[in-house]
Coordinates of C-alpha atoms in Angstrom, one line a residue:
M1 CA -0.3 -0.2 0.1
S2 CA 0.9 3.8 -0.6
D3 CA 3.0 4.9 2.5
H4 CA 0.7 8.2 2.5
T5 CA -2.4 8.8 0.7
T6 CA -3.5 12.5 1.7
A7 CA -1.5 14.9 2.4
A8 CA -0.9 13.7 5.8
A9 CA -0.1 10.1 6.7
A10 CA -2.9 8.8 9.2
A11 CA -0.5 7.7 11.7
P12 CA 3.5 9.1 11.5
Q13 CA 5.9 6.3 10.2
D14 CA 9.6 5.9 10.9
E15 CA 11.0 7.7 7.6
N16 CA 13.8 5.1 6.9
Q17 CA 11.1 2.5 7.0
L18 CA 9.5 5.0 4.3
M19 CA 12.4 4.8 2.1
Q20 CA 12.9 1.2 2.0
E21 CA 9.9 0.8 1.3
R22 CA 10.2 2.9 -1.8
R23 CA 13.7 1.8 -2.5
E24 CA 11.4 -1.9 -2.7
K25 CA 9.5 -0.5 -5.2
L26 CA 11.9 1.5 -7.4
K27 CA 13.8 -2.5 -6.7
A28 CA 10.6 -3.9 -8.2
L29 CA 11.0 -1.6 -11.3
R30 CA 13.9 -2.4 -12.3
A31 CA 13.6 -6.0 -12.2
V32 CA 10.3 -5.4 -14.6
Q33 CA 12.4 -3.8 -17.1
A34 CA 14.9 -6.1 -16.8
N35 CA 12.4 -8.4 -18.3
G36 CA 11.4 -6.3 -21.0
G37 CA 8.9 -4.1 -19.7
G38 CA 10.3 -0.7 -20.2
V39 CA 12.5 1.5 -18.1
A40 CA 12.1 2.6 -14.7
F41 CA 13.0 6.5 -15.0
P42 CA 11.5 7.1 -19.0
N43 CA 12.3 10.7 -20.5
D44 CA 9.9 10.2 -23.9
F45 CA 6.9 11.6 -22.5
K46 CA 6.1 15.6 -23.2
P47 CA 3.5 17.2 -21.6
T48 CA 1.0 19.7 -23.8
H49 CA -0.9 21.4 -20.8
K50 CA 0.6 23.0 -18.0
A51 CA -2.5 22.9 -15.5
E52 CA -2.7 27.1 -15.2
Q53 CA -3.4 26.8 -19.3
I54 CA -6.7 24.4 -18.4
F55 CA -8.3 26.2 -16.0
D56 CA -7.5 29.4 -18.2
H57 CA -9.2 27.9 -20.5
Y58 CA -11.8 25.4 -19.0
Q59 CA -12.6 26.1 -15.7
H60 CA -15.7 28.3 -16.8
K61 CA -16.9 26.0 -19.2
S62 CA -19.9 23.9 -18.2
T63 CA -20.0 20.2 -17.8
E64 CA -22.3 20.0 -20.9
E65 CA -19.5 22.7 -23.1
L66 CA -16.6 20.5 -22.3
A67 CA -17.8 17.4 -22.9
T68 CA -18.6 19.2 -26.6
I69 CA -14.8 20.0 -27.0
N70 CA -13.8 16.6 -26.0
Q71 CA -10.2 18.5 -25.3
H72 CA -7.6 15.7 -24.7
A73 CA -4.7 16.9 -23.2
R74 CA -0.9 15.4 -21.6
V75 CA 0.4 16.6 -18.3
A76 CA 2.8 15.9 -16.0
G77 CA 3.9 16.6 -12.0
R78 CA 4.4 15.6 -8.8
M79 CA 1.9 14.3 -6.9
M80 CA 1.0 15.9 -4.2
L81 CA -3.1 14.2 -3.3
K82 CA -3.9 10.5 -3.9
R83 CA -7.5 8.9 -2.8
V84 CA -7.9 5.4 -3.9
M85 CA -11.2 4.9 -3.7
G86 CA -12.4 0.7 -5.6
K87 CA -12.1 1.0 -9.1
A88 CA -11.6 4.6 -9.1
S89 CA -9.1 7.0 -7.7
F90 CA -8.3 10.5 -8.0
C91 CA -4.8 12.4 -7.6
T92 CA -3.2 15.8 -7.5
L93 CA -0.6 17.3 -9.8
Q94 CA 1.9 19.8 -9.4
D95 CA 3.6 21.6 -11.7
A96 CA 5.5 24.4 -12.5
S97 CA 2.6 27.1 -13.9
F98 CA 1.1 29.6 -11.1
G99 CA -2.4 30.9 -10.8
P100 CA -5.6 30.0 -8.9
S101 CA -5.1 26.7 -9.2
A102 CA -1.6 26.9 -7.8
G103 CA -0.1 24.5 -10.7
R104 CA -2.2 21.7 -9.9
I105 CA -5.0 19.6 -11.8
Q106 CA -7.0 16.5 -10.3
I107 CA -6.8 13.2 -12.3
Y108 CA -9.6 10.6 -12.0
V109 CA -7.9 7.6 -12.8
K110 CA -10.4 4.7 -13.5
G111 CA -9.2 0.5 -13.7
E112 CA -11.2 -0.3 -16.3
D113 CA -9.7 3.1 -18.8
V114 CA -6.1 2.2 -18.3
G115 CA -6.2 -0.8 -17.2
A116 CA -6.3 -3.3 -14.4
E117 CA -3.1 -4.3 -13.9
L118 CA -1.3 -0.6 -14.5
Y119 CA -4.3 0.8 -11.9
D120 CA -3.4 -2.2 -9.5
A121 CA 0.4 -0.5 -9.5
F122 CA -0.9 3.0 -9.8
K123 CA -2.4 3.0 -6.2
H124 CA 1.0 1.3 -5.1
W125 CA 2.8 5.0 -6.3
D126 CA 3.4 7.3 -3.8
L127 CA 3.7 11.2 -2.9
G128 CA 6.3 13.2 -4.3
D129 CA 6.5 10.8 -7.5
I130 CA 6.4 12.1 -10.8
V131 CA 3.3 11.7 -12.7
A132 CA 2.6 11.6 -16.2
A133 CA -1.2 11.5 -17.6
E134 CA -3.6 12.1 -21.1
G135 CA -6.9 11.9 -21.2
V136 CA -9.8 14.6 -21.7
V137 CA -10.7 17.1 -19.8
F138 CA -14.1 17.2 -17.9
K139 CA -15.8 18.6 -14.9
T140 CA -16.5 15.9 -11.7
K141 CA -19.6 16.1 -10.0
T142 CA -19.0 19.0 -7.5
G143 CA -17.6 20.8 -10.4
E144 CA -13.8 20.7 -9.7
L145 CA -11.7 20.8 -13.0
S146 CA -10.7 17.5 -13.8
I147 CA -8.3 14.7 -16.5
H148 CA -10.3 11.5 -17.2
A149 CA -7.4 9.8 -17.6
T150 CA -6.8 7.1 -20.6
R151 CA -3.7 7.3 -20.0
I152 CA -1.0 7.0 -16.4
R153 CA 2.1 6.9 -16.4
L154 CA 5.2 6.2 -13.4
L155 CA 8.3 9.3 -14.3
T156 CA 10.2 9.1 -12.0
K157 CA 9.6 7.3 -8.4
S158 CA 10.5 9.5 -5.1
L159 CA 12.8 7.8 -2.4
R160 CA 11.9 10.3 0.2
P161 CA 8.4 11.0 2.3
M162 CA 6.8 14.0 1.3
P163 CA 6.8 16.2 4.4
D164 CA 3.4 15.8 6.5
K165 CA 3.6 19.5 7.6
F166 CA 5.1 22.5 7.0
H167 CA 5.0 25.2 9.3
G168 CA 6.8 26.3 12.5
V169 CA 10.2 27.8 13.5
A170 CA 11.8 24.1 13.5
D171 CA 11.1 23.5 10.1
Q172 CA 12.7 27.3 9.2
E173 CA 15.9 25.6 8.8
I174 CA 14.8 22.9 5.9
K175 CA 13.5 25.5 3.9
Y176 CA 16.7 27.4 3.5
R177 CA 19.1 24.8 3.2
Q178 CA 16.8 22.3 1.1
R179 CA 15.2 24.8 -0.7
Y180 CA 13.8 21.5 -3.3
I181 CA 11.2 20.6 -0.3
D182 CA 10.3 24.5 -0.1
L183 CA 9.6 25.1 -3.8
M184 CA 7.7 21.5 -3.8
T185 CA 5.3 21.9 -0.7
D186 CA 5.2 26.6 -0.6
E187 CA 2.8 27.9 -3.3
A188 CA 4.1 31.2 -1.5
A189 CA 7.9 30.3 -1.9
R190 CA 7.3 29.9 -5.6
K191 CA 5.5 32.9 -6.5
R192 CA 8.2 34.4 -3.9
F193 CA 10.8 33.8 -6.3
V194 CA 8.8 34.1 -9.3
A195 CA 8.5 37.5 -8.3
R196 CA 12.1 38.1 -7.8
S197 CA 13.0 36.7 -11.4
R198 CA 10.5 38.3 -13.6
A199 CA 11.7 42.1 -11.4
V200 CA 15.5 41.1 -12.8
S201 CA 14.0 40.4 -16.1
G202 CA 12.6 43.6 -15.4
I203 CA 15.2 46.0 -14.4
R204 CA 17.5 44.5 -16.8
E205 CA 15.2 45.8 -20.1
F206 CA 14.6 48.6 -18.5
M207 CA 18.0 49.7 -18.3
V208 CA 18.8 48.6 -21.6
Q209 CA 15.4 50.9 -22.9
H210 CA 17.5 53.7 -21.7
G211 CA 21.0 53.0 -23.3
F212 CA 22.9 50.9 -21.0
L213 CA 24.9 48.0 -22.4
E214 CA 25.0 45.0 -20.0
V215 CA 28.5 43.9 -19.3
E216 CA 30.6 41.2 -17.3
T217 CA 33.2 41.8 -14.8
P218 CA 35.7 39.4 -13.6
M219 CA 35.0 37.8 -9.9
L220 CA 38.6 37.1 -9.0
H221 CA 40.3 40.0 -8.6
P222 CA 44.0 40.5 -8.0
I223 CA 42.9 43.9 -5.8
P224 CA 39.9 43.9 -3.4
G225 CA 38.5 47.8 -4.4
G226 CA 34.8 49.4 -4.9
A227 CA 33.9 49.4 -1.7
N228 CA 34.8 49.5 1.9
A229 CA 34.5 45.4 3.4
K230 CA 36.6 42.2 4.4
P231 CA 37.0 40.0 1.4
F232 CA 37.0 36.0 0.9
I233 CA 40.8 35.1 0.1
T234 CA 41.6 32.6 -2.3
H235 CA 44.2 31.4 -4.2
H236 CA 45.0 30.8 -7.9
N237 CA 47.3 27.9 -8.2
A238 CA 48.8 28.6 -11.9
L239 CA 49.4 32.0 -11.0
D240 CA 50.8 30.9 -7.7
Q241 CA 49.1 34.4 -6.1
E242 CA 46.7 35.2 -3.9
M243 CA 43.2 36.5 -5.4
Y244 CA 39.7 38.4 -3.8
L245 CA 36.4 37.4 -4.3
R246 CA 34.7 40.4 -5.6
I247 CA 33.4 42.9 -3.3
A248 CA 32.4 44.9 -5.8
P249 CA 32.6 45.6 -9.1
E250 CA 33.1 49.0 -9.2
L251 CA 36.4 49.9 -10.3
Y252 CA 35.9 47.8 -13.8
L253 CA 32.7 49.1 -14.3
K254 CA 34.5 52.8 -14.3
R255 CA 37.0 51.1 -16.2
L256 CA 35.1 50.9 -18.9
V257 CA 33.6 54.4 -18.5
V258 CA 37.3 55.8 -19.3
G259 CA 37.4 53.2 -22.1
G260 CA 34.6 55.0 -23.8
F261 CA 31.4 53.1 -23.0
D262 CA 28.9 56.1 -21.8
R263 CA 26.4 54.3 -19.3
V264 CA 27.1 50.1 -18.6
F265 CA 25.9 48.3 -15.9
E266 CA 26.2 44.7 -14.1
I267 CA 24.0 42.4 -12.1
N268 CA 26.6 40.7 -10.6
R269 CA 27.3 38.5 -7.1
N270 CA 29.6 40.1 -4.5
F271 CA 31.1 38.3 -2.0
R272 CA 32.3 40.1 1.4
N273 CA 33.4 37.7 4.4
E274 CA 31.3 39.8 7.6
G275 CA 28.9 38.9 9.6
I276 CA 25.4 37.1 8.3
S277 CA 21.5 38.5 10.1
V278 CA 18.3 38.6 8.7
R279 CA 19.9 41.8 5.9
H280 CA 23.3 39.9 5.1
N281 CA 24.3 37.4 3.1
P282 CA 27.9 36.5 2.4
E283 CA 27.3 36.3 -1.1
F284 CA 24.3 38.7 -2.7
T285 CA 23.5 40.2 -5.6
M286 CA 23.5 43.9 -6.7
M287 CA 22.9 45.6 -9.9
E288 CA 25.4 49.0 -10.8
F289 CA 25.4 50.8 -13.1
Y290 CA 27.9 54.5 -14.5
A291 CA 25.9 56.8 -17.0
A292 CA 29.1 59.6 -17.9
Y293 CA 28.0 63.2 -18.1
W294 CA 25.9 62.5 -15.0
N295 CA 26.0 63.6 -11.6
Y296 CA 24.2 62.3 -8.4
Q297 CA 21.1 64.7 -8.5
D298 CA 20.7 62.5 -12.0
L299 CA 21.0 59.4 -10.5
M300 CA 18.7 60.2 -7.8
S301 CA 16.0 60.3 -10.1
F302 CA 17.2 57.4 -12.3
T303 CA 16.7 55.3 -9.4
E304 CA 13.2 56.0 -8.2
D305 CA 12.1 55.4 -11.5
L306 CA 13.8 52.0 -11.7
V307 CA 12.4 51.0 -8.3
R308 CA 8.9 52.4 -9.3
D309 CA 9.6 50.2 -12.6
A310 CA 10.5 47.2 -10.6
A311 CA 8.0 47.0 -8.1
Q312 CA 5.2 47.6 -11.2
K313 CA 7.0 44.1 -12.8
A314 CA 7.4 42.0 -10.1
G315 CA 3.7 42.6 -8.4
D316 CA 2.0 45.9 -10.8
S317 CA 1.5 47.9 -7.7
L318 CA 3.8 51.2 -6.1
L319 CA 1.4 50.5 -3.2
L320 CA 3.7 48.6 -0.5
T321 CA 3.0 46.3 2.4
Y322 CA 6.0 45.4 4.4
Q323 CA 5.7 43.3 7.6
G324 CA 2.0 45.2 8.1
K325 CA 3.6 48.6 7.3
E326 CA 2.7 50.6 4.2
V327 CA 5.4 51.8 2.1
D328 CA 4.0 54.4 -0.4
L329 CA 6.3 54.1 -3.9
S330 CA 4.0 56.2 -5.9
Q331 CA 5.1 59.4 -4.3
P332 CA 8.3 61.6 -4.1
F333 CA 11.3 60.3 -3.1
Q334 CA 12.4 62.3 -0.1
R335 CA 15.9 63.9 -0.4
L336 CA 17.6 65.0 2.8
T337 CA 21.0 66.0 3.6
I338 CA 22.6 63.3 6.4
V339 CA 22.2 67.2 8.7
Q340 CA 18.4 67.9 8.4
A341 CA 17.8 64.5 8.5
I342 CA 19.5 64.6 11.7
Q343 CA 17.6 67.7 12.5
K344 CA 13.8 66.6 10.9
Y345 CA 14.1 63.1 13.4
T346 CA 15.5 63.6 16.4
E347 CA 16.2 66.4 19.0
A348 CA 19.2 67.8 18.5
G349 CA 18.5 70.9 16.6
E350 CA 21.3 73.2 16.0
N351 CA 23.6 70.6 18.3
V352 CA 24.0 68.1 15.0
H353 CA 26.5 71.4 14.6
S354 CA 28.6 70.4 17.3
A355 CA 31.1 68.3 17.9
E356 CA 31.4 68.3 21.5
W357 CA 27.9 67.9 21.6
L358 CA 27.4 64.8 19.0
L359 CA 30.8 63.0 21.4
G360 CA 28.5 63.4 24.5
A361 CA 25.3 62.2 22.1
L362 CA 27.4 59.3 21.5
K363 CA 28.7 58.5 24.3
K364 CA 25.1 58.3 26.2
L365 CA 24.0 55.9 23.2
G366 CA 27.0 53.4 24.3
M367 CA 30.1 54.4 21.9
T368 CA 33.2 54.7 23.9
E369 CA 36.2 56.3 22.9
A370 CA 37.9 52.7 22.1
K371 CA 36.1 50.9 19.8
H372 CA 34.6 54.0 18.1
G373 CA 37.9 55.8 18.4
L374 CA 35.2 59.2 18.7
S375 CA 38.0 61.9 19.1
K376 CA 39.8 60.9 16.2
R377 CA 36.6 61.7 14.5
S378 CA 35.8 65.2 12.3
L379 CA 32.4 67.1 12.5
A380 CA 31.1 65.1 9.7
S381 CA 32.0 62.0 10.6
L382 CA 30.8 62.2 13.8
Q383 CA 27.1 63.2 12.4
V384 CA 27.1 59.9 10.1
L385 CA 27.4 57.9 13.6
Y386 CA 24.4 59.8 15.4
F387 CA 22.9 59.7 11.9
E388 CA 23.0 55.6 12.6
E389 CA 22.1 55.4 15.7
T390 CA 19.0 57.5 16.0
V391 CA 17.6 58.4 12.2
E392 CA 18.2 55.0 10.0
E393 CA 15.5 53.3 11.7
K394 CA 12.5 55.4 11.3
L395 CA 13.3 56.6 7.5
W396 CA 10.3 53.5 6.5
Q397 CA 9.4 55.5 3.7
P398 CA 12.0 55.5 0.6
T399 CA 14.4 58.4 1.5
F400 CA 17.6 59.7 0.0
I401 CA 19.9 60.6 2.5
M402 CA 22.8 63.4 1.1
E403 CA 26.3 64.5 1.9
H404 CA 29.1 61.6 2.9
P405 CA 31.5 62.9 5.0
T406 CA 34.8 62.5 2.4
E407 CA 36.2 60.5 4.9
I408 CA 34.6 57.5 4.7
S409 CA 33.6 58.0 0.6
P410 CA 36.9 57.1 -1.2
L411 CA 35.7 56.9 -4.5
A412 CA 33.2 59.6 -4.7
R413 CA 33.4 63.3 -6.0
A414 CA 33.7 66.4 -3.2
N415 CA 31.3 68.6 -2.6
D416 CA 32.4 72.1 -4.6
Q417 CA 31.4 74.1 -2.0
R418 CA 31.7 71.8 0.6
P419 CA 34.9 69.6 0.7
E420 CA 34.4 67.7 3.7
V421 CA 31.5 66.3 2.0
T422 CA 30.7 64.2 -0.7
E423 CA 28.4 64.5 -3.8
R424 CA 26.8 60.9 -2.3
F425 CA 23.7 59.3 -1.7
E426 CA 22.5 56.6 -0.1
L427 CA 18.3 55.2 -0.7
Y428 CA 16.6 53.6 2.8
I429 CA 13.0 52.3 2.6
T430 CA 11.9 50.2 5.5
G431 CA 14.7 52.0 7.9
R432 CA 17.2 50.0 5.8
E433 CA 19.8 50.9 3.1
F434 CA 18.8 50.2 -0.3
G435 CA 20.9 51.8 -2.1
N436 CA 24.5 54.2 -2.8
G437 CA 25.2 56.0 -5.2
F438 CA 27.6 59.2 -5.7
S439 CA 29.5 61.6 -8.8
E440 CA 32.0 59.5 -9.0
L441 CA 35.7 61.4 -8.1
N442 CA 37.9 61.5 -11.6
D443 CA 40.7 63.3 -9.9
A444 CA 43.5 61.0 -10.6
E445 CA 45.6 62.7 -8.3
D446 CA 42.8 63.7 -5.5
Q447 CA 42.1 59.3 -6.3
A448 CA 45.5 58.4 -5.7
A449 CA 45.8 60.8 -2.3
R450 CA 42.1 58.8 -1.2
F451 CA 43.9 54.9 -1.7
H452 CA 47.0 56.6 0.2
A453 CA 44.7 57.1 3.0
Q454 CA 43.1 54.1 3.1
V455 CA 46.2 51.8 3.3
A456 CA 47.2 54.1 5.9
A457 CA 44.0 53.2 8.0
K458 CA 44.5 49.9 6.8
D459 CA 48.0 50.4 8.3
S460 CA 46.2 50.8 11.3
G461 CA 43.8 48.2 11.9
D462 CA 40.8 49.1 10.0
D463 CA 40.8 45.6 7.6
E464 CA 37.5 47.2 5.4
A465 CA 40.2 49.7 4.7
M466 CA 41.2 50.0 1.0
F467 CA 43.8 48.6 -1.3
Y468 CA 46.0 51.0 -3.2
D469 CA 44.5 50.1 -7.2
H470 CA 47.4 51.3 -9.1
D471 CA 45.7 50.0 -12.5
F472 CA 42.8 52.0 -11.4
V473 CA 44.7 55.8 -11.1
R474 CA 46.6 54.2 -14.3
A475 CA 43.1 54.2 -16.6
L476 CA 42.2 57.2 -14.1
E477 CA 45.0 59.1 -15.2
Y478 CA 43.6 58.8 -19.1
G479 CA 41.1 60.6 -18.1
M480 CA 37.2 59.8 -17.4
P481 CA 34.6 62.0 -18.3
P482 CA 31.8 63.4 -15.3
T483 CA 30.1 60.1 -14.0
G484 CA 27.8 59.2 -11.7
G485 CA 27.6 55.5 -10.1
C486 CA 25.2 53.7 -8.4
G487 CA 24.6 50.1 -6.6
I488 CA 21.3 48.5 -5.8
G489 CA 21.1 45.5 -3.7
I490 CA 19.2 43.3 -5.3
D491 CA 18.4 40.9 -2.9
R492 CA 16.9 43.9 -0.6
L493 CA 14.9 45.4 -3.4
M494 CA 13.3 41.9 -3.1
M495 CA 12.6 41.8 0.8
L496 CA 10.2 45.0 0.3
L497 CA 8.5 43.9 -2.9
T498 CA 7.4 40.9 -1.7
D499 CA 6.8 41.3 1.7
S500 CA 9.9 38.9 2.8
P501 CA 11.6 39.3 6.8
S502 CA 15.4 37.9 6.0
I503 CA 17.6 38.2 3.1
R504 CA 17.5 34.6 3.3
D505 CA 13.7 34.5 2.2
V506 CA 14.8 35.9 -0.9
I507 CA 17.7 33.8 -1.8
L508 CA 17.1 30.6 -3.8
F509 CA 20.4 29.1 -1.7
P510 CA 21.7 31.2 1.3
A511 CA 25.0 30.6 3.3
L512 CA 24.0 28.3 6.0
R513 CA 26.9 26.7 8.6
R514 CA 27.6 22.7 7.8
E515 CA 25.6 20.6 8.1
A516 CA 26.5 18.0 11.1

């Protein structure tokens, strides 16, 4: 008898016992094969319909209309339900389609139609098996759209039993570690990753429509650059040299602007050897783009349009709900400098311009001289620290925060009127950073000086400070036009668009500790 006859077994059984029973069934299939009875894992079946196509075309037809149409269909999918009822039975197959049916179609199997021998075999097939069926589309007495099978085949024998239940904190680890089970059993998970795919495809279309050229840059770097981050280190045997997994593609993309490509973008995987949290994964997807003759103001307008376009392609709406709270992408995104944001969202007022006041406020928030080097920081740097501690989480609606300190923005152009800050912005939504962009520094001598400052910081113990990149400076010495560049965190954007609380929910295979 089948180890499951409904979505949940009547009584739990030992998984090893169930697997052994299934292996015995496969052994019997192989024995039939050895006697000239076909193959255990056939691969010659070609479906003509998906479940959703059948529902789209025939759900609103009456029983009489379906009988007149006499539509023949060939379908295949994973068997998710089965009801054995003597001489006739039902099973439900799930395929890769989406819609009101959730990719499921019911199959009516009758012994006299498929043959007694095959029907008897069918009664012993298990949930999780990949099954093919062909027959005529009809409606049952209860009005459920189904296929009256004239032929049915077992295509793939499932050796592991399907999960009986799939909720609760204990199962979250299974969802991430064994994503295939998550996708089999949770329609919401399948929809979430389809939405991600559509949004990423939409971003590509949007960029190409606006004259950007998609390019590919190296993932193995001789020098890590383009961000303040700790890299993963590996060794290239043939070259006998240390290499670094890409922390950002920025410096390579700007080399292409130097070479004459005015607008370039790359949707890329980056790797940073840092912490893991609901917002951080060691490898993550970003989209970086660079446009000659743009500045940070142009970038903000374009980024705003890009986010709206992605939201519409992922879910057809600009009014989102994230974790029970509304996010409105239809309104113009707010633009504030760091100082303006502090004054708007805290009671600092004019004290924001006082290094002494900020030092005291930061110490009250738990920061220390030993850990944060407060006394060595400039006024602009203290303002950033205070902003991060008191304002970030309050920026729920889309907000561009501008004018970051030059000392922590080694690749950004300094503001012409206020050289202590840069023409840089970060995009915040739901209290999280989604993007980072700036007018690019194209002064080769200034860039060399900034790199030297980063090297000094690294020598002083900052393992996230940048290396000196001689070739990038050499490229700038040939001349790079005025350029704007921006990076957008695709994973975080997908968290927003699919209302997912953790970055692991939107990455098919997130980083996890090795199984014991």
